[in-house]
């Protein structure tokens, strides 16, 4: 499988904490000057903290591209209680235990780093490589939803 090379650039205003982002293909990046790449962040008009994250080659169940730093949930254990599958048609459940943050490791590739978001759990769940998961749902990212617990809105 060939992965399309894309990168998501984030700019965060140091004072306002506003976040803007833009996705570029590798071809666009190779043809743009460094100044042009960051033009999308001019609306912040302040000092910035910037990040660049890669496309993983995977999409969630809603066909949304998955990038490093995205926050993922799924409808089954260990994300939700001890349920085998969440069947609510609204994809809602008040039993969320974990969210997964997409990260990169040079030895294993993209993986989900599971973070507890419930008082019911104290860790103990191991993430796995991104290729091992189906049914992922992107609910935000660590830049626009820095406090993971605020990101839980499903």
Coordinates of C-alpha atoms in Angstrom, one line a residue:
X1 CA 0.0 0.0 0.0
X2 CA 1.4 3.4 -1.0
X3 CA 0.8 6.2 1.4
X4 CA 0.1 9.7 0.1
X5 CA 2.6 12.0 1.7
X6 CA 0.8 14.8 3.4
X7 CA 1.6 17.0 6.3
X8 CA -0.7 19.0 8.6
X9 CA 0.9 22.3 9.9
X10 CA -0.4 23.8 13.1
X11 CA 0.2 27.4 14.3
X12 CA -0.7 28.3 17.8
X13 CA -0.8 31.9 19.0
X14 CA 1.4 32.3 22.0
X15 CA -0.9 34.8 23.6
X16 CA -4.4 34.0 22.3
X17 CA -3.8 30.2 22.2
X18 CA -5.9 30.2 18.9
X19 CA -5.0 27.3 16.6
X20 CA -5.1 27.3 12.8
X21 CA -4.0 24.5 10.6
X22 CA -3.5 23.6 7.0
X23 CA -2.7 20.4 5.1
X24 CA -0.1 20.3 2.4
X25 CA 0.9 17.5 0.0
X26 CA 4.6 16.8 -0.4
X27 CA 4.5 18.3 -4.0
X28 CA 3.2 21.5 -2.6
X29 CA 5.8 21.7 0.1
X30 CA 8.6 21.1 -2.4
X31 CA 7.4 23.9 -4.6
X32 CA 6.6 26.5 -1.9
X33 CA 9.0 28.8 -0.1
X34 CA 9.1 28.5 3.7
X35 CA 7.3 31.9 4.0
X36 CA 4.5 30.7 1.8
X37 CA 4.0 27.6 3.8
X38 CA 3.1 29.6 6.9
X39 CA 0.9 32.2 5.1
X40 CA -2.2 30.5 6.5
X41 CA -1.1 31.6 10.0
X42 CA -1.1 35.3 9.3
X43 CA -4.6 35.8 10.7
X44 CA -3.1 35.2 14.2
X45 CA -0.9 38.2 13.9
X46 CA 1.2 37.3 16.9
X47 CA 4.2 35.2 17.9
X48 CA 3.6 31.5 17.1
X49 CA 4.4 28.0 18.2
X50 CA 4.4 25.7 15.2
X51 CA 4.1 22.0 14.6
X52 CA 4.2 19.7 11.5
X53 CA 2.5 16.3 11.7
X54 CA 2.4 13.5 9.1
X55 CA -0.6 11.8 7.5
X56 CA -0.6 8.1 8.7
X57 CA -2.2 6.7 5.5
X58 CA -5.3 5.7 7.5
X59 CA -8.8 7.2 7.6
X60 CA -11.4 6.8 10.4
X61 CA -14.9 5.4 9.9
X62 CA -16.1 8.8 8.8
X63 CA -13.5 8.9 6.1
X64 CA -11.5 11.6 8.0
X65 CA -7.7 11.4 7.5
X66 CA -5.7 10.4 10.6
X67 CA -2.6 12.5 11.4
X68 CA 0.0 12.3 14.2
X69 CA -1.4 14.0 17.3
X70 CA -5.0 13.1 16.5
X71 CA -7.2 11.9 19.4
X72 CA -9.0 8.6 18.6
X73 CA -11.7 6.6 20.2
X74 CA -13.4 3.3 19.1
X75 CA -16.7 1.8 20.1
X76 CA -15.2 -1.3 21.9
X77 CA -13.1 -2.3 24.9
X78 CA -10.8 -0.9 26.3
X79 CA -12.1 2.4 25.1
X80 CA -15.6 1.8 26.6
X81 CA -16.1 0.0 29.9
X82 CA -16.3 -3.8 29.5
X83 CA -18.7 -3.6 26.5
X84 CA -17.8 -5.7 23.6
X85 CA -19.4 -3.3 21.2
X86 CA -21.3 0.0 21.6
X87 CA -24.5 -0.2 19.6
X88 CA -25.9 3.3 20.3
X89 CA -26.7 4.7 16.8
X90 CA -25.4 8.1 18.0
X91 CA -22.1 6.6 18.8
X92 CA -22.4 7.9 22.3
X93 CA -21.5 6.3 25.6
X94 CA -20.9 7.7 29.0
X95 CA -18.5 4.9 29.9
X96 CA -15.4 6.1 28.1
X97 CA -12.3 4.8 29.8
X98 CA -9.5 5.7 27.3
X99 CA -8.7 7.8 24.3
X100 CA -5.8 7.0 22.0
X101 CA -3.3 9.6 20.8
X102 CA -1.6 8.8 17.4
X103 CA 2.1 8.8 17.8
X104 CA 5.2 7.8 15.8
X105 CA 8.0 5.5 16.8
X106 CA 10.9 4.8 14.5
X107 CA 10.9 1.1 15.3
X108 CA 7.2 0.2 15.2
X109 CA 5.6 3.1 13.1
X110 CA 2.3 4.8 14.0
X111 CA 0.7 3.6 17.2
X112 CA -2.1 4.6 19.7
X113 CA -0.8 5.7 23.0
X114 CA -3.8 5.0 25.3
X115 CA -4.6 7.7 27.9
X116 CA -7.1 7.1 30.7
X117 CA -9.9 9.6 30.9
X118 CA -12.0 8.0 33.6
X119 CA -11.6 7.5 37.4
X120 CA -12.6 3.9 36.8
X121 CA -9.2 3.0 35.3
X122 CA -5.7 3.6 36.4
X123 CA -3.8 2.7 33.2
X124 CA -3.2 -0.9 32.4
X125 CA -4.2 -0.8 28.7
X126 CA -1.5 -1.2 26.1
X127 CA -1.8 0.6 22.8
X128 CA -0.9 -1.1 19.5
X129 CA 0.2 -0.1 16.0
X130 CA -2.3 1.8 14.1
X131 CA -2.6 -1.0 11.5
X132 CA -4.0 -3.2 14.2
X133 CA -7.1 -1.1 14.7
X134 CA -10.4 -0.8 12.7
X135 CA -13.3 1.4 13.6
X136 CA -11.3 4.4 14.7
X137 CA -13.1 7.7 15.2
X138 CA -11.1 11.0 15.2
X139 CA -12.5 13.3 17.9
X140 CA -9.9 16.0 17.9
X141 CA -6.1 16.5 18.2
X142 CA -3.7 17.4 20.9
X143 CA -3.2 21.0 19.5
X144 CA -6.8 22.1 19.2
X145 CA -7.8 20.0 22.2
X146 CA -4.8 20.2 24.5
X147 CA -6.6 19.0 27.5
X148 CA -7.7 15.5 26.3
X149 CA -10.6 15.4 28.8
X150 CA -12.1 18.5 27.2
X151 CA -12.0 16.7 23.8
X152 CA -14.5 14.0 24.9
X153 CA -17.7 15.3 23.2
X154 CA -19.1 12.2 21.5

